[in-house]
Tab-separated table of C-alpha atoms and ligand atoms in Angstrom:
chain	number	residue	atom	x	y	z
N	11	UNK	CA	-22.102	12.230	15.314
N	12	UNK	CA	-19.798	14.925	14.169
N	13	UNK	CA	-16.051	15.710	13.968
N	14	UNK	CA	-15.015	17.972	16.560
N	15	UNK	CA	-11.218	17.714	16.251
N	16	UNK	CA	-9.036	16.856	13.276
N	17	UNK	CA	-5.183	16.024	14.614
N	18	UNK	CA	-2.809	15.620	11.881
N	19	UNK	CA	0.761	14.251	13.619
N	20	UNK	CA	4.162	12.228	12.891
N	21	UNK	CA	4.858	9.529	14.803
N	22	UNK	CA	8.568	9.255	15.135
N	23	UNK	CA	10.327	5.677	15.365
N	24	UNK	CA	13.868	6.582	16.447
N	25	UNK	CA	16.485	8.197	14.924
N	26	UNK	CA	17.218	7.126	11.102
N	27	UNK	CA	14.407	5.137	11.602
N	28	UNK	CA	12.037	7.330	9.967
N	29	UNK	CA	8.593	8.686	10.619
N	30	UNK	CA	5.037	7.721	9.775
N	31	UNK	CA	2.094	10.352	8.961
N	32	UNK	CA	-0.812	9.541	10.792
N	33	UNK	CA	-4.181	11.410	11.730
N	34	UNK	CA	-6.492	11.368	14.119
N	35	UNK	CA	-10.224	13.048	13.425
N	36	UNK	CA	-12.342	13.065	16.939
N	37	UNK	CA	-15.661	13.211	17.373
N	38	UNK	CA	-18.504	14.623	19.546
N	39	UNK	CA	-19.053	11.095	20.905
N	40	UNK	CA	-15.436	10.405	22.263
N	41	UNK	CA	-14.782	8.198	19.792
N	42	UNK	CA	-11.532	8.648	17.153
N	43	UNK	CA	-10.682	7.372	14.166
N	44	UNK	CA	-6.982	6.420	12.618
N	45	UNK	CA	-5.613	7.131	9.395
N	46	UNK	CA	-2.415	7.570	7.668
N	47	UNK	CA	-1.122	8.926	4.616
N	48	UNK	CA	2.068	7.897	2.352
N	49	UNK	CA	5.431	8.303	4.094
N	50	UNK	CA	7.212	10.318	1.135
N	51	UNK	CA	9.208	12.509	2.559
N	52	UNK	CA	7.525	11.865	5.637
N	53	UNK	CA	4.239	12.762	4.382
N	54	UNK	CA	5.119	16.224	5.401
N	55	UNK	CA	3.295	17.563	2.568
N	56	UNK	CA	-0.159	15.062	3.333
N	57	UNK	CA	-0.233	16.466	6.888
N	58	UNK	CA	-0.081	20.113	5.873
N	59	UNK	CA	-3.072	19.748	3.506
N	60	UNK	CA	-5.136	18.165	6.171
N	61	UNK	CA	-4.067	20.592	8.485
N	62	UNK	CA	-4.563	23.750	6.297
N	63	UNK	CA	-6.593	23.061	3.519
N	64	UNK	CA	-9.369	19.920	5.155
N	65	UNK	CA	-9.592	20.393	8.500
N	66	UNK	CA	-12.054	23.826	8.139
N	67	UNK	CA	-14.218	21.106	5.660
N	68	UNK	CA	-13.973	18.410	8.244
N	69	UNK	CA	-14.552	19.891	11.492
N	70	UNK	CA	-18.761	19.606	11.855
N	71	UNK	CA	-19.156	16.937	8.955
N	72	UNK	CA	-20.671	13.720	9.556
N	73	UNK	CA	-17.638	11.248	9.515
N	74	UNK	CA	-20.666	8.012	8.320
N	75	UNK	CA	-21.046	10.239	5.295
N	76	UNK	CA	-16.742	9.240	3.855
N	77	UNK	CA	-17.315	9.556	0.030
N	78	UNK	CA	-19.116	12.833	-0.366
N	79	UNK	CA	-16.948	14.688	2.521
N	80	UNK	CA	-14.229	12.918	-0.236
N	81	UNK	CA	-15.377	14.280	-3.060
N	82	UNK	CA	-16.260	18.141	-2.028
N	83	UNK	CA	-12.185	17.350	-0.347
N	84	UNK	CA	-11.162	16.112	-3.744
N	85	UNK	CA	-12.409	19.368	-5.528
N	86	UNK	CA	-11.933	21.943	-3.388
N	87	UNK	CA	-8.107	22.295	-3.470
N	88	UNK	CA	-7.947	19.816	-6.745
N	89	UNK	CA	-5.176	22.184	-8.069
N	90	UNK	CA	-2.696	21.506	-5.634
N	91	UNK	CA	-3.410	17.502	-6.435
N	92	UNK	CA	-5.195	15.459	-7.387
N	93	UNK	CA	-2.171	13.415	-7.509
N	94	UNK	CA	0.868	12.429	-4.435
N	95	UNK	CA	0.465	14.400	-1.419
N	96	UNK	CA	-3.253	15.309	-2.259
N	97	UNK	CA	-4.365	12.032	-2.649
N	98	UNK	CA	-2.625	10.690	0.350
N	99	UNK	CA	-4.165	13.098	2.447
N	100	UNK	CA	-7.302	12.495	1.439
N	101	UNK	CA	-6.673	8.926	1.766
N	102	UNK	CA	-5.300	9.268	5.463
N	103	UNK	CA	-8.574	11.170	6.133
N	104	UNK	CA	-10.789	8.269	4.812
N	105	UNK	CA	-9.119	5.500	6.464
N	106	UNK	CA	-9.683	7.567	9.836
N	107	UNK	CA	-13.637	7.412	8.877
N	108	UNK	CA	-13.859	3.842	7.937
N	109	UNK	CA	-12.047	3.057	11.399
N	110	UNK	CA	-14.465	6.065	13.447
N	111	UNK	CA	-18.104	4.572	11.678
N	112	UNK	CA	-16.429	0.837	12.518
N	113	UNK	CA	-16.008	1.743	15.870
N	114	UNK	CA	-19.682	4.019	15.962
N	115	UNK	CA	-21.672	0.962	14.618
N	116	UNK	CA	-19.238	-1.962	16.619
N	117	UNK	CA	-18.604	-3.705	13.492
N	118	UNK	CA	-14.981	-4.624	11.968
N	119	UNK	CA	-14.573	-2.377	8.225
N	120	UNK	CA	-14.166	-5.398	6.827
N	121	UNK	CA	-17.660	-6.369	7.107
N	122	UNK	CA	-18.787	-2.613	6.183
N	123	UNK	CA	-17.286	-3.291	3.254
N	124	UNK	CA	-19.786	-6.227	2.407
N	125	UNK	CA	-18.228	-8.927	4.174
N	126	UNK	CA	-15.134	-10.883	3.897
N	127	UNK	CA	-14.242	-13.009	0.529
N	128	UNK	CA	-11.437	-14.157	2.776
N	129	UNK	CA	-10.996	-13.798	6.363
N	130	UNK	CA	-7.629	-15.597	6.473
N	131	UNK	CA	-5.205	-14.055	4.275
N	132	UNK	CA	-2.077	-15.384	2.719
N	133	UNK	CA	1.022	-12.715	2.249
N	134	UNK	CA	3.234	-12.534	-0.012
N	135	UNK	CA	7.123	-11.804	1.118
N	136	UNK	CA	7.881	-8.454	-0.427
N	137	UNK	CA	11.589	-8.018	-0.170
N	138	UNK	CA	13.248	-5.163	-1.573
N	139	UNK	CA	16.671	-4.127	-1.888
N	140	UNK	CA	17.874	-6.866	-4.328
N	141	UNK	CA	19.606	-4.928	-7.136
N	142	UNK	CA	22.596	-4.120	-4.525
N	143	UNK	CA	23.371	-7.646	-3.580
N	144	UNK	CA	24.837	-10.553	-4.962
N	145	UNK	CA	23.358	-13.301	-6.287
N	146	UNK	CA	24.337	-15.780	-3.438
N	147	UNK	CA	22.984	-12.786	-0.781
N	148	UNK	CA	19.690	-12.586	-2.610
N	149	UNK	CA	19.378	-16.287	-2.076
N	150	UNK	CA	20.315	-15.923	1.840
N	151	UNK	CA	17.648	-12.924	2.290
N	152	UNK	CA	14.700	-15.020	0.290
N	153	UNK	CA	15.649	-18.585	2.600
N	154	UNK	CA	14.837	-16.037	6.026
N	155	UNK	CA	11.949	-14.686	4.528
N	156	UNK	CA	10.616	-18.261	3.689
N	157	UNK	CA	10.719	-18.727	7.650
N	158	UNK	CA	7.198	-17.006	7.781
N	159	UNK	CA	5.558	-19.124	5.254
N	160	UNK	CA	4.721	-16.530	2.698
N	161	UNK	CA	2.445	-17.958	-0.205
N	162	UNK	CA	4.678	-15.786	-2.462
N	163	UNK	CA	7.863	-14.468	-3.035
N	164	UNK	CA	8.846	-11.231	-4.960
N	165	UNK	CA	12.131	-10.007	-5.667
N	166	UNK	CA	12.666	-5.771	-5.980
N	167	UNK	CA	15.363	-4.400	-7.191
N	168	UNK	CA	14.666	-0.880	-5.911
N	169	UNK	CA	17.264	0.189	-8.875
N	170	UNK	CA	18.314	3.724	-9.326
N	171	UNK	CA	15.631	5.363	-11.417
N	172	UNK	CA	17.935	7.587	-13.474
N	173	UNK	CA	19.592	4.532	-14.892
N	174	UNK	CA	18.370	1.870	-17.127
N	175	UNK	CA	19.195	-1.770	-17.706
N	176	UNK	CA	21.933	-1.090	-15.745
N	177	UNK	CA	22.865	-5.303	-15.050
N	178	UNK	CA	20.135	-7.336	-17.244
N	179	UNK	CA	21.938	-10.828	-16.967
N	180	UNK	CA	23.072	-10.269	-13.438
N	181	UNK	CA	19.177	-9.695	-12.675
N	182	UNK	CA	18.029	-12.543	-14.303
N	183	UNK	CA	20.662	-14.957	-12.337
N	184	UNK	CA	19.265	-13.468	-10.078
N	185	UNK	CA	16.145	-14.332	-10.797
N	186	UNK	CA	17.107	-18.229	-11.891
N	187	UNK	CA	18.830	-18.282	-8.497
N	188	UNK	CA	15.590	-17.669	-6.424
N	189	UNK	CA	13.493	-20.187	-8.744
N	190	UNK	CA	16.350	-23.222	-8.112
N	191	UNK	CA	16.135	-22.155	-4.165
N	192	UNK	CA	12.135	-22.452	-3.896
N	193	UNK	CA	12.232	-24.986	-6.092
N	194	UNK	CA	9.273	-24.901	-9.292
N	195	UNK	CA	5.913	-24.326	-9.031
N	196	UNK	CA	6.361	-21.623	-5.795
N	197	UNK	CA	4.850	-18.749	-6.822
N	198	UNK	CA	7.426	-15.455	-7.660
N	199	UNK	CA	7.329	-12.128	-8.918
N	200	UNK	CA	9.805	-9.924	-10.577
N	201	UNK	CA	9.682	-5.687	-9.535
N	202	UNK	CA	12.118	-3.896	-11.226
N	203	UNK	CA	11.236	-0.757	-10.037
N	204	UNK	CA	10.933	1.399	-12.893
N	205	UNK	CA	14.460	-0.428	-14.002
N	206	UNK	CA	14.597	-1.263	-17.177
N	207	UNK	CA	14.231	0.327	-21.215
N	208	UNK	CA	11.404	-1.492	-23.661
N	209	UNK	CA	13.763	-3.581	-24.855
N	210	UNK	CA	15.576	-4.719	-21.554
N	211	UNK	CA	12.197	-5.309	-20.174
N	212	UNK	CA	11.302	-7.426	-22.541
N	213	UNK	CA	14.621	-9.674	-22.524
N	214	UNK	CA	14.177	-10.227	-18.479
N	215	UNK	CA	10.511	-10.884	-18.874
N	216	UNK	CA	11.293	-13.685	-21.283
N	217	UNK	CA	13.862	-15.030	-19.092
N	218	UNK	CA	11.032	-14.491	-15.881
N	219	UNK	CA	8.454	-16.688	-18.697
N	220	UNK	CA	10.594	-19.553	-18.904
N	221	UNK	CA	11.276	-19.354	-15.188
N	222	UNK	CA	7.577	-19.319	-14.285
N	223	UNK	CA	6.993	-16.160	-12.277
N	224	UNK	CA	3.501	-15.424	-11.401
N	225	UNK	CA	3.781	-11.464	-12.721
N	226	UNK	CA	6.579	-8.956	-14.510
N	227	UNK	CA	6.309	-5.628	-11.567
N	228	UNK	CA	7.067	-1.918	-13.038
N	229	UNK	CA	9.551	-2.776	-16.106
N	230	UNK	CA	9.311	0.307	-17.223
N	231	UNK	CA	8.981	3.922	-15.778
N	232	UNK	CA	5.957	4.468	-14.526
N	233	UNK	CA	4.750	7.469	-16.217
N	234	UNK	CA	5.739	6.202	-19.942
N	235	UNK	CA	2.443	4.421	-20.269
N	236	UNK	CA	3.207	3.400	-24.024
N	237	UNK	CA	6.092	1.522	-22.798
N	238	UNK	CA	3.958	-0.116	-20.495
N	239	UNK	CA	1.955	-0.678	-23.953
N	240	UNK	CA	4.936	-2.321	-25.640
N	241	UNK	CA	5.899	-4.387	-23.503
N	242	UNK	CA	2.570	-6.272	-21.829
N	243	UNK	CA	2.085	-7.097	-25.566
N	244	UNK	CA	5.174	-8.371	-26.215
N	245	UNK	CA	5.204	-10.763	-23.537
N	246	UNK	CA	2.904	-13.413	-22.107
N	247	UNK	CA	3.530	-13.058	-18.698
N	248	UNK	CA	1.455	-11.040	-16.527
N	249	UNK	CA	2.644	-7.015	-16.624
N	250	UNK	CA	1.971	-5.468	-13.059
N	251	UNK	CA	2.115	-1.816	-12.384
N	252	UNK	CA	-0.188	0.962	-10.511
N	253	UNK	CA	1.697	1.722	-6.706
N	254	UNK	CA	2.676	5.356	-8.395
N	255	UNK	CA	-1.021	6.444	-9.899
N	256	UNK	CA	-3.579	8.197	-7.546
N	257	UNK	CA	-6.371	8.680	-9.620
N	258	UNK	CA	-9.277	6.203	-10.921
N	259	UNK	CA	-8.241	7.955	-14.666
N	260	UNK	CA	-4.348	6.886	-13.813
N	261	UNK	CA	-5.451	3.054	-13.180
N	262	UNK	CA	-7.799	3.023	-16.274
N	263	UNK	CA	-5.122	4.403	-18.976
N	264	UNK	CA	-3.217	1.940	-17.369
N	265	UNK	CA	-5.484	-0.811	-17.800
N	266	UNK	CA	-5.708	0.329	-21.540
N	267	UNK	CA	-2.097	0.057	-21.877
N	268	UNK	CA	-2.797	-3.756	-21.364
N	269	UNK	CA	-1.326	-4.204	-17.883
N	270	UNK	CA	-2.706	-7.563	-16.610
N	271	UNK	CA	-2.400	-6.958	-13.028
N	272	UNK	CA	-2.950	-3.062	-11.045
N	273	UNK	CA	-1.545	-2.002	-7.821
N	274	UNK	CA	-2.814	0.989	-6.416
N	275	UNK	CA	-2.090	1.789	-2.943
N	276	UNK	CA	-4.983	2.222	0.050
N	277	UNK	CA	-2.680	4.821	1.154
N	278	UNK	CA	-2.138	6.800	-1.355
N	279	UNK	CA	-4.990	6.394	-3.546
N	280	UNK	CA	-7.998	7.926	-1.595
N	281	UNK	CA	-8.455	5.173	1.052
N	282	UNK	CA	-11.286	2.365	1.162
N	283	UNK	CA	-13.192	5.097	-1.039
N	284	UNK	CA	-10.896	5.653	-3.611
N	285	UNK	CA	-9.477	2.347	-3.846
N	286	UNK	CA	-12.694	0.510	-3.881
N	287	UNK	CA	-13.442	2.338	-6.913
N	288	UNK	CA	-10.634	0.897	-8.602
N	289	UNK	CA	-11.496	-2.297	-7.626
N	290	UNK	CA	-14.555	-1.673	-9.719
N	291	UNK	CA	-13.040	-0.466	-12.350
N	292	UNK	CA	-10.376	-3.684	-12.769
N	293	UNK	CA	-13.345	-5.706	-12.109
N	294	UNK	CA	-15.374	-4.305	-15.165
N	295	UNK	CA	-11.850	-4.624	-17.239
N	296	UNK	CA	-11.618	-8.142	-16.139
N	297	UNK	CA	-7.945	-7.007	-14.631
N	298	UNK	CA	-6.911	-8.184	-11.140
N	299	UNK	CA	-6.120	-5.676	-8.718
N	300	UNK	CA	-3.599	-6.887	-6.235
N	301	UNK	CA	-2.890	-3.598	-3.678
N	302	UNK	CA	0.442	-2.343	-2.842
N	303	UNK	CA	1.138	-2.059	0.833
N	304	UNK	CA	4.251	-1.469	2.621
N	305	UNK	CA	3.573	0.663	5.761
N	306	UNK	CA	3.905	-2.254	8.323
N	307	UNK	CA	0.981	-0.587	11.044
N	308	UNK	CA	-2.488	1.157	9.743
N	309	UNK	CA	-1.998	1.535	6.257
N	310	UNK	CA	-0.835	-2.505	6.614
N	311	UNK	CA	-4.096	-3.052	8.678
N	312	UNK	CA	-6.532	-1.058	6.353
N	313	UNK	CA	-4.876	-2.683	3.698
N	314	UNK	CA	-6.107	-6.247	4.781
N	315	UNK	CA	-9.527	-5.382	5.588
N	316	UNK	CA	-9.755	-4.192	2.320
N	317	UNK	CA	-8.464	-7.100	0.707
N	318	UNK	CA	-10.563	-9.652	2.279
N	319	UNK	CA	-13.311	-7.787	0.728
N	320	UNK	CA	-12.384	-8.271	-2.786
N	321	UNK	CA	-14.499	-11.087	-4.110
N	322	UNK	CA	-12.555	-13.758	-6.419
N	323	UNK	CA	-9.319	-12.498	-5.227
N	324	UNK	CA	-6.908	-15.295	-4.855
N	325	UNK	CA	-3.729	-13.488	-4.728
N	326	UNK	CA	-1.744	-12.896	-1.167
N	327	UNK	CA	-1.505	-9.864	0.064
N	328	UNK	CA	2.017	-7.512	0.393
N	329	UNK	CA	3.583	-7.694	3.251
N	330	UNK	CA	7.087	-5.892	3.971
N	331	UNK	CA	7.943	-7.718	7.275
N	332	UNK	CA	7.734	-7.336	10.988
N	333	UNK	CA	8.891	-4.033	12.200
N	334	UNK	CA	8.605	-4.499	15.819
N	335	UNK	CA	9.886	-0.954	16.585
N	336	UNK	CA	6.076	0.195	15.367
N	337	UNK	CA	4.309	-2.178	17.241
N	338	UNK	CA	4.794	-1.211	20.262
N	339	UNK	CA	2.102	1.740	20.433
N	340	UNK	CA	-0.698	-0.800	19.463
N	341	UNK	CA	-1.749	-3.372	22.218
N	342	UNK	CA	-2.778	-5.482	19.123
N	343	UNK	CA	-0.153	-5.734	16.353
N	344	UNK	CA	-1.111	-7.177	13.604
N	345	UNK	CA	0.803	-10.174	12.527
N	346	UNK	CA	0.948	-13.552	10.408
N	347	UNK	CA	-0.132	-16.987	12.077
N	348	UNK	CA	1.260	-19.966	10.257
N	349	UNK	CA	1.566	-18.109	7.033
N	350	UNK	CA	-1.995	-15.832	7.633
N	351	UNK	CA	-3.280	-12.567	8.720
N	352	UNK	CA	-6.808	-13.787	10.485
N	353	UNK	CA	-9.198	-10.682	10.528
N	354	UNK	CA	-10.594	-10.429	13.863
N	355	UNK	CA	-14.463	-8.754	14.746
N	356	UNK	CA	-13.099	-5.860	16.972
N	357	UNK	CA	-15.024	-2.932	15.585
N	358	UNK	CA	-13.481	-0.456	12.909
N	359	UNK	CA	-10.133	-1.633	12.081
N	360	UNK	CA	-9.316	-3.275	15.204
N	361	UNK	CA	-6.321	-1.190	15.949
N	362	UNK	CA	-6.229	-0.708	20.010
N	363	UNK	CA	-3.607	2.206	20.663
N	364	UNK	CA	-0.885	2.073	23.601
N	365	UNK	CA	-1.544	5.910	24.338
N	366	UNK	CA	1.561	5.982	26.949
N	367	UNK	CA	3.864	4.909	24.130
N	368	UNK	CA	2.156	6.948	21.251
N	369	UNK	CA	2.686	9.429	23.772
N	370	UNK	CA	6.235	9.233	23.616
N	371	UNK	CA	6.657	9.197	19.877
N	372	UNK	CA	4.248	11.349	18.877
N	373	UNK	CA	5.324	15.034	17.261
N	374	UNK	CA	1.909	16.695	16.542
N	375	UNK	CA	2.145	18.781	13.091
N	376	UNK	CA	2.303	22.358	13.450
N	377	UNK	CA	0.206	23.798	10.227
N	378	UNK	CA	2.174	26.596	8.519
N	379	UNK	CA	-1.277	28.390	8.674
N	380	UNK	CA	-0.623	28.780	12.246
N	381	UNK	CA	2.881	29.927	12.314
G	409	LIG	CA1	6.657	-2.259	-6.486
């Protein structure tokens, strides 16, 4: 088998809506593969680098062989990443394999992956937004979300990331408010977002320790690792961070920074390949690694193949809602039943396209290159 075609393209969901960065990589054998890369601004950036600077690498390889056409990827061009757009191109171009040698050998990823710990998985609600409402509309927003039966809750404040500890006792009623509503012993966690200064992180993560949440999500800013440092020691709760790091070296000086709990991102992060290293790594640390996920269609779907593969793993998996607007160019969303995602055996990740409404949605991406 070899890749004959490599189509990088948006898929646009309606004005103000947004759009999602997606490829396609086809094959000599008819078959395709589906992949898709971080929506930062679009993933404009993702698309051109698979457009300009894989595609020439990709076009003749042997899509079964995902980790070393990764790794020549990775260093080829590895001064333009390896971090953000780099990374999530390479990760939108790995997912596409996993799903294309899925579909070659008839098997679900999940099982190419060694099997499933878990083939029914719990979600946690991930419900964002927070820092803008009040406390009774936080409570409002959380009751909905309990509808689905979510195993978890977590609270993100999505705060401005210029500013620091900008409301720290409006954010912890905030906090006490959701813990009276679920009542104790529900499981919650706390993302600030990047919110808060050492020393305001550490005054809401006491208040989040007497209020029982399950973990303490990006106190700090992300790239001020020694904060990270200060705080996981000063508190007992359980310090999560990792959705903004790309590289296996980014998760381990986190991880030496003492965070408990790492987040890296299937989408970002170098796809089943990449991320499955990092699973390794947190395993050998003794850390959990609990993936971010937000992207509600394939990144969402990879997402949970990949979790059910992670032996031990007890935690739920992200999940940022329905969005039925992005459903509608699969004939097989993927959605919760009674509280679980239930992994299915269709071969690769079990995505079936609606070509007449990806059709209508789709804007293929024009490489500069060819301008
Ligand atoms: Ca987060």
């Amino acid at each position: 088998m070899k890749i004959t075609r490599v189509e990088p393209f948006h898929v646009s969901w309606g004005s103000g809506r947004g759009r999602s960065a997606w490829v396609r990589i086809w094959t000599d054998t008819g078959l395709f593969g589906l992949g898709e890369a971080s929506p930062m601004v679009h993933g404009n950036a993702s698309l051109e680098i698979i457009a300009s600077a894989f595609t020439p690498a990709l076009l003749g390889a042997d899509p079964m062989e995902a980790r070393v056409i990764q790794d020549r990827l990775f260093h080829e061009h590895i001064k333009v990443g390896p971090e953000g757009a780099y990374a999530a191109a390479l990760a939108a171009v790995d997912i596409a394999l996993w799903d294309l040698k899925g579909k070659a050998l008839g098997q679900p990823v999940w099982k190419l992956l060694g099997g499933a710990w878990r083939r029914e998985l719990p979600f946690y609600a991930s419900i964002g937004g927070n820092g803008q409402r009040t406390v009774d509309e936080v409570c409002r927003v959380v009751e909905g979300w309990l509808e689905l039966g979510p195993a978890q809750v977590k609270i993100r404040f999505d705060a401005d990331k210029t500013t620091r500890d900008v409301d720290l006792a409006g954010d912890i009623a905030k906090a006490r408010a959701v813990r009276t509503l679920v009542g104790d012993g529900f499981p919650l966690a706390f993302d600030s977002n990047n919110g808060y200064s050492v020393q305001g992180a550490i005054r809401v993560g006491r208040a989040l320790e007497e209020l029982g949440y399950v973990w303490f999500e990006e106190p700090v800013q992300h790239y001020h690792v020694e904060s990270f440092a200060k705080v996981a020691a000063a508190l007992d709760i359980a310090v999560s961070a990792g959705e903004q790091e790309y590289t296996l070296q980014g998760i381990k000086r986190l991880i030496e920074a003492g965070v408990d709990i790492v987040q890296p991102d299937i989408v970002k992060t170098g796809g089943f390949t990449g991320l499955g290293d990092m699973a390794a790594l947190a395993r050998a640390y003794g850390v959990d690694l609990v993936p971010h996920q937000t992207q509600p269609s394939i990144g969402h779907t990879a997402n949970l193949h990949f979790v059910a593969s992670l032996t031990h793993s007890h935690h739920p998996a992200e999940y940022n809602g329905p969005r039925e607007i992005q459903d509608v160019v699969f004939k097989t969303p993927v959605r919760p039943t009674r509280g679980k995602f239930v992994l299915s055996d269709a071969p690769g990740l079990g995505l079936e396209l609606d070509e007449d409404e990806l059709k209508k949605r789709m804007v293929p991406w024009e490489s500069s290159a060819a301008r």
